[in-house]
Coordinates of C-alpha atoms in Angstrom, one line a residue:
M1 CA 64.7 36.1 32.8
S2 CA 64.4 39.9 33.1
D3 CA 61.4 41.6 34.7
G4 CA 60.2 42.8 31.3
G5 CA 60.4 39.3 29.9
A6 CA 58.4 37.9 32.9
R7 CA 55.8 40.6 32.5
Q8 CA 55.5 39.8 28.8
A9 CA 55.1 36.1 29.5
R10 CA 52.4 36.7 32.1
T11 CA 50.5 39.0 29.7
V12 CA 50.6 36.3 27.0
A13 CA 49.3 33.7 29.5
W14 CA 46.5 35.9 30.6
A15 CA 45.5 36.7 27.0
A16 CA 45.4 33.0 26.2
A17 CA 43.3 32.3 29.2
L18 CA 40.9 35.1 28.3
F19 CA 40.7 33.8 24.7
V20 CA 39.8 30.3 26.0
A21 CA 37.1 31.8 28.3
L22 CA 35.6 33.7 25.4
L23 CA 35.5 30.6 23.3
A24 CA 33.8 28.7 26.0
G25 CA 31.2 31.5 26.5
A26 CA 30.6 31.6 22.8
A27 CA 30.0 27.9 22.7
T28 CA 27.5 28.2 25.5
W29 CA 25.6 31.3 24.3
W30 CA 26.0 31.4 20.5
P31 CA 22.9 30.1 18.7
R32 CA 23.5 26.7 17.1
P33 CA 21.8 25.3 14.0
A34 CA 19.2 22.6 14.8
E35 CA 20.6 19.1 14.6
R36 CA 19.3 17.1 11.7
N37 CA 17.5 13.8 12.5
A38 CA 19.9 11.1 11.6
G39 CA 17.2 8.6 11.0
P40 CA 15.7 7.9 7.5
V41 CA 12.9 10.1 6.0
V42 CA 10.0 8.0 4.7
V43 CA 7.4 9.6 2.5
V44 CA 4.1 7.7 2.1
L45 CA 1.2 8.3 -0.3
D46 CA -2.1 7.4 1.4
P47 CA -4.9 9.5 -0.2
V48 CA -7.8 8.3 2.0
G49 CA -6.1 9.2 5.4
D50 CA -7.0 5.9 6.9
E51 CA -6.5 6.2 10.7
R52 CA -5.4 2.6 11.2
R53 CA -2.6 3.0 8.7
A54 CA -1.6 6.5 9.9
L55 CA -1.3 5.3 13.6
S56 CA 0.0 1.7 13.0
V57 CA 1.2 0.6 9.6
W58 CA 3.2 3.5 8.4
P59 CA 5.0 4.2 11.7
A60 CA 5.8 0.5 12.1
L61 CA 7.2 0.4 8.6
G62 CA 9.3 3.5 9.5
R63 CA 10.7 1.7 12.6
V64 CA 11.8 -1.2 10.5
L65 CA 13.5 1.0 7.9
A66 CA 15.2 2.9 10.7
D67 CA 16.3 -0.3 12.6
G68 CA 20.1 -0.2 13.2
T69 CA 20.5 3.6 12.4
G70 CA 20.4 4.6 16.0
A71 CA 17.7 7.3 15.3
P72 CA 13.9 7.2 14.7
A73 CA 12.5 7.5 11.2
E74 CA 10.7 10.6 10.2
V75 CA 7.5 9.3 8.5
V76 CA 5.5 11.8 6.4
V77 CA 2.1 10.7 5.2
T78 CA 0.8 12.7 2.2
R79 CA -2.8 12.9 0.9
S80 CA -2.3 14.1 -2.6
L81 CA -0.2 13.1 -5.6
A82 CA 1.1 16.7 -5.9
E83 CA 2.2 16.8 -2.3
F84 CA 3.9 13.4 -2.6
R85 CA 5.8 14.3 -5.7
G86 CA 6.9 17.6 -4.1
L87 CA 8.3 15.8 -1.1
A88 CA 9.9 13.1 -3.3
A89 CA 11.8 15.9 -5.0
A90 CA 13.4 16.8 -1.7
R91 CA 15.3 13.5 -1.7
P92 CA 14.0 11.5 1.3
D93 CA 15.4 8.1 1.9
F94 CA 12.4 5.9 1.1
L95 CA 9.0 6.2 -0.7
V96 CA 5.9 4.1 -0.2
C97 CA 3.3 4.4 -2.9
P98 CA 1.1 2.5 -5.5
D99 CA 3.1 1.0 -8.4
G100 CA 1.4 3.3 -10.9
V101 CA 2.8 6.3 -9.1
A102 CA 6.3 4.7 -8.8
L103 CA 6.4 4.4 -12.6
G104 CA 6.4 8.2 -13.0
L105 CA 9.3 8.8 -10.6
D106 CA 12.8 9.4 -11.9
G107 CA 14.6 6.0 -12.2
A108 CA 17.9 7.7 -11.9
R109 CA 17.1 8.7 -8.3
W110 CA 15.0 5.8 -7.1
L111 CA 15.5 2.1 -6.9
P112 CA 12.7 -0.5 -6.2
L113 CA 13.1 -2.2 -2.9
A114 CA 10.1 -4.3 -2.1
A115 CA 6.5 -5.0 -3.1
G116 CA 3.6 -5.8 -0.8
R117 CA 2.7 -9.5 -0.3
R118 CA -0.8 -10.6 0.5
P119 CA -1.7 -13.6 2.7
A120 CA -1.6 -17.0 1.1
P121 CA -3.1 -18.3 -1.1
R122 CA -3.3 -14.8 -2.7
N123 CA 0.4 -14.2 -2.1
L124 CA 1.4 -13.7 -5.8
R125 CA 1.1 -10.4 -7.6
P126 CA -2.4 -9.4 -8.6
R127 CA -3.8 -8.6 -12.0
G128 CA -6.2 -5.9 -12.9
V129 CA -9.6 -7.5 -13.7
L130 CA -12.9 -6.4 -15.1
V131 CA -15.9 -7.5 -13.0
S132 CA -19.2 -7.2 -15.0
R133 CA -22.8 -7.9 -14.1
T134 CA -24.2 -10.8 -16.0
G135 CA -25.8 -9.5 -19.2
S136 CA -23.7 -6.4 -19.2
D137 CA -20.4 -8.0 -20.4
T138 CA -21.0 -7.3 -24.1
T139 CA -17.9 -5.1 -24.9
A140 CA -14.2 -5.5 -24.3
A141 CA -13.8 -1.9 -23.1
P142 CA -17.0 -0.7 -21.5
W143 CA -15.2 2.5 -20.2
L144 CA -15.2 3.5 -23.9
A145 CA -18.5 2.2 -25.0
D146 CA -20.6 3.2 -22.0
P147 CA -18.3 5.0 -19.4
A148 CA -21.1 6.0 -17.1
T149 CA -21.6 2.3 -16.2
V150 CA -17.9 1.8 -15.1
I151 CA -16.1 2.4 -11.9
F152 CA -12.3 2.0 -11.5
G153 CA -11.0 0.9 -8.2
D154 CA -8.7 3.9 -7.9
S155 CA -6.7 6.3 -10.2
L156 CA -3.2 5.5 -9.0
S157 CA -2.5 1.7 -9.0
L158 CA -1.8 -0.4 -12.1
C159 CA -4.5 -2.9 -11.1
A160 CA -7.0 -0.2 -11.8
T161 CA -5.3 1.9 -14.5
G162 CA -3.1 -0.6 -16.3
A163 CA -5.6 -1.3 -19.0
L164 CA -5.5 2.4 -19.9
R165 CA -1.6 2.5 -20.0
P166 CA -0.3 0.3 -22.8
G167 CA 3.4 -0.1 -22.7
D168 CA 3.8 0.3 -26.4
G169 CA 2.6 3.9 -26.4
P170 CA 1.6 6.9 -24.3
A171 CA -1.2 6.4 -21.8
S172 CA -4.7 7.2 -23.2
G173 CA -6.6 10.1 -21.8
V174 CA -8.7 9.7 -18.7
P175 CA -12.0 8.3 -19.8
T176 CA -14.8 10.9 -19.6
G177 CA -17.7 9.9 -17.5
V178 CA -16.3 7.0 -15.5
A179 CA -16.1 6.9 -11.7
W180 CA -13.1 6.4 -9.5
G181 CA -12.7 4.7 -6.1
P182 CA -10.8 6.5 -3.4
D183 CA -8.3 4.0 -2.1
P184 CA -5.4 2.5 -4.1
Y185 CA -4.8 -0.1 -1.4
D186 CA -8.4 -1.4 -1.2
H187 CA -10.9 -1.6 -4.0
G188 CA -13.7 -2.6 -1.7
P189 CA -15.5 0.8 -2.0
A190 CA -15.7 0.5 -5.8
L191 CA -16.9 -3.1 -5.5
H192 CA -19.6 -2.1 -3.0
A193 CA -20.8 0.5 -5.4
L194 CA -20.9 -2.1 -8.1
R195 CA -22.9 -4.7 -6.1
M196 CA -25.4 -2.1 -4.9
G197 CA -26.3 -1.3 -8.5
A198 CA -24.6 2.0 -9.1
Y199 CA -22.5 0.5 -11.9
S200 CA -22.4 -2.5 -14.2
H201 CA -18.6 -2.8 -14.4
A202 CA -15.7 -2.4 -12.1
V203 CA -12.0 -2.4 -13.0
V204 CA -10.3 -3.6 -9.8
R205 CA -7.5 -5.6 -8.1
Q206 CA -7.9 -9.3 -8.6
W207 CA -7.5 -10.0 -4.9
D208 CA -10.3 -7.6 -4.0
A209 CA -12.7 -9.2 -6.5
E210 CA -11.8 -12.7 -5.2
R211 CA -12.5 -11.6 -1.7
F212 CA -15.9 -10.3 -2.5
L213 CA -16.8 -13.4 -4.4
A214 CA -15.5 -15.7 -1.6
Q215 CA -17.5 -13.7 1.0
G216 CA -20.7 -13.9 -1.1
L217 CA -20.8 -10.1 -1.5
L218 CA -21.0 -10.8 -5.3
E219 CA -23.5 -13.6 -5.7
S220 CA -22.3 -16.7 -7.6
G221 CA -23.4 -16.7 -11.2
G222 CA -24.3 -13.0 -11.3
W223 CA -20.9 -11.8 -12.4
S224 CA -18.1 -12.4 -14.9
V225 CA -14.5 -11.7 -14.2
R226 CA -12.0 -11.1 -17.0
D227 CA -8.2 -10.4 -16.7
L228 CA -7.1 -7.1 -18.0
T229 CA -3.4 -6.8 -17.1
V230 CA -0.4 -9.0 -16.4
P231 CA 0.5 -9.3 -12.7
V232 CA 1.6 -6.0 -11.2
P233 CA 3.7 -5.1 -8.1
D234 CA 0.9 -3.1 -6.3
L235 CA 2.1 -1.3 -3.2
V236 CA 5.9 -0.7 -3.5
V237 CA 8.7 0.6 -1.3
L238 CA 11.4 2.6 -3.1
A239 CA 14.9 3.5 -1.8
A240 CA 17.0 6.5 -2.8
R241 CA 19.6 5.4 -5.3
D242 CA 22.3 7.3 -3.4
L243 CA 21.8 5.3 -0.2
P244 CA 24.7 2.9 0.3
A245 CA 24.1 -0.4 -1.4
A246 CA 24.7 -2.3 1.8
E247 CA 22.0 -0.3 3.5
R248 CA 19.5 -0.9 0.7
L249 CA 20.2 -4.6 0.7
A250 CA 19.8 -4.8 4.5
R251 CA 16.5 -3.0 4.4
G252 CA 15.2 -5.2 1.6
D253 CA 16.2 -8.3 3.5
R254 CA 14.4 -7.1 6.6
L255 CA 11.2 -6.3 4.6
A256 CA 11.3 -9.7 2.8
G257 CA 11.4 -11.4 6.2
I258 CA 8.3 -9.7 7.6
G259 CA 5.5 -12.2 8.4
R260 CA 7.5 -15.3 7.4
E261 CA 7.9 -18.3 9.7
T262 CA 11.1 -17.2 11.5
T263 CA 11.9 -16.7 15.1
D264 CA 14.7 -14.1 14.8
R265 CA 12.5 -11.1 14.1
T266 CA 13.2 -7.8 15.8
P267 CA 10.5 -6.1 17.9
A268 CA 10.0 -3.6 15.1
E269 CA 9.6 -6.3 12.5
R270 CA 7.1 -8.2 14.7
D271 CA 5.1 -4.9 15.2
L272 CA 5.0 -4.3 11.4
A273 CA 3.8 -7.9 10.8
A274 CA 1.0 -7.3 13.3
A275 CA 0.0 -4.0 11.7
L276 CA 0.1 -5.0 8.0
P277 CA -3.4 -6.6 7.9
A278 CA -4.8 -3.1 8.2
V279 CA -3.6 -2.5 4.6
G280 CA -4.4 -6.1 3.5
L281 CA -0.8 -7.3 3.5
A282 CA 1.1 -10.1 5.2
G283 CA 4.6 -9.0 4.3
F284 CA 6.8 -8.0 1.4
N285 CA 8.7 -9.6 -1.5
L286 CA 11.9 -8.2 -2.9
L287 CA 11.5 -6.0 -6.0
V288 CA 14.7 -5.8 -8.0
E289 CA 15.5 -3.2 -10.6
P290 CA 15.4 -5.5 -13.7
D291 CA 12.0 -6.7 -12.6
F292 CA 10.7 -3.2 -12.2
E293 CA 12.1 -2.2 -15.6
L294 CA 9.9 -4.9 -17.1
V295 CA 6.9 -3.3 -15.5
R296 CA 8.0 0.0 -17.1
R297 CA 8.0 -1.7 -20.5
N298 CA 4.5 -3.1 -19.9
F299 CA 2.9 0.1 -18.7
A300 CA 3.2 3.7 -19.7
A301 CA 4.4 6.1 -16.9
D302 CA 2.6 9.3 -17.9
W303 CA -0.6 8.8 -15.9
P304 CA -2.8 10.5 -14.9
R305 CA -2.9 13.0 -17.8
P306 CA -4.7 15.7 -16.6
R307 CA -6.5 14.2 -13.7
P308 CA -7.8 12.8 -11.3

């Protein structure tokens, strides 16, 4: 090789080495985009901000939904329906909310996964019931005849609002003058207001009414209880429809095993089973799409109309 050819080869080698060094420097110093959390995003609607749920139940549920992904879940607890719907539009992986809220979400984007299960013997789906003080149960719809005497357990669950949401037409307007309890997962506050004499009627979850009667908080013979709705799912977990089917099925199976008599539970599943009593649950039952479509046919989805 001539001297000119050798010099040219050395120049090319030096240029290549310099280029590699520059690339390495750029990789070290150039700003990088923040890495996205690979774990699932779970958005929860909990309007009362219960500390036990925020610190135990919802994080434990997130850990079960993230099990096997290799990354922790990002659990976001919302306090208002508007905030929840806004975050749901950002396409998280899972939603946790009352069944009445789930009805209003886009069925093309969300699939039902599981519904909360209460401890036996109240382990079936609850109905919405009307609890009336003896002597006051003279009308089928006291929220229309005398709304100031009625408190609804909450404004979001079908247990409380199902009687106002007939499936064969649009939901009726929010009754003027009635009162609303704060917690879609516990109608105890509404029932306490009822028994203390603030109201004559309460539209509440069957399980909560039975609990108050069993504990003597509503004295025997002083109250009537009448069914208002068919059984409803209550608390529900929804999965994004674009999640792979295998992942959805695996998460549903995990949730359905929570609290059951098995010995092969993961630590995350055992933690969730221990935390669930804070929201009155013992575990979950699978909620399949045809079943939830039947709920859609039974209850209108356009609630609440302008409030609360």
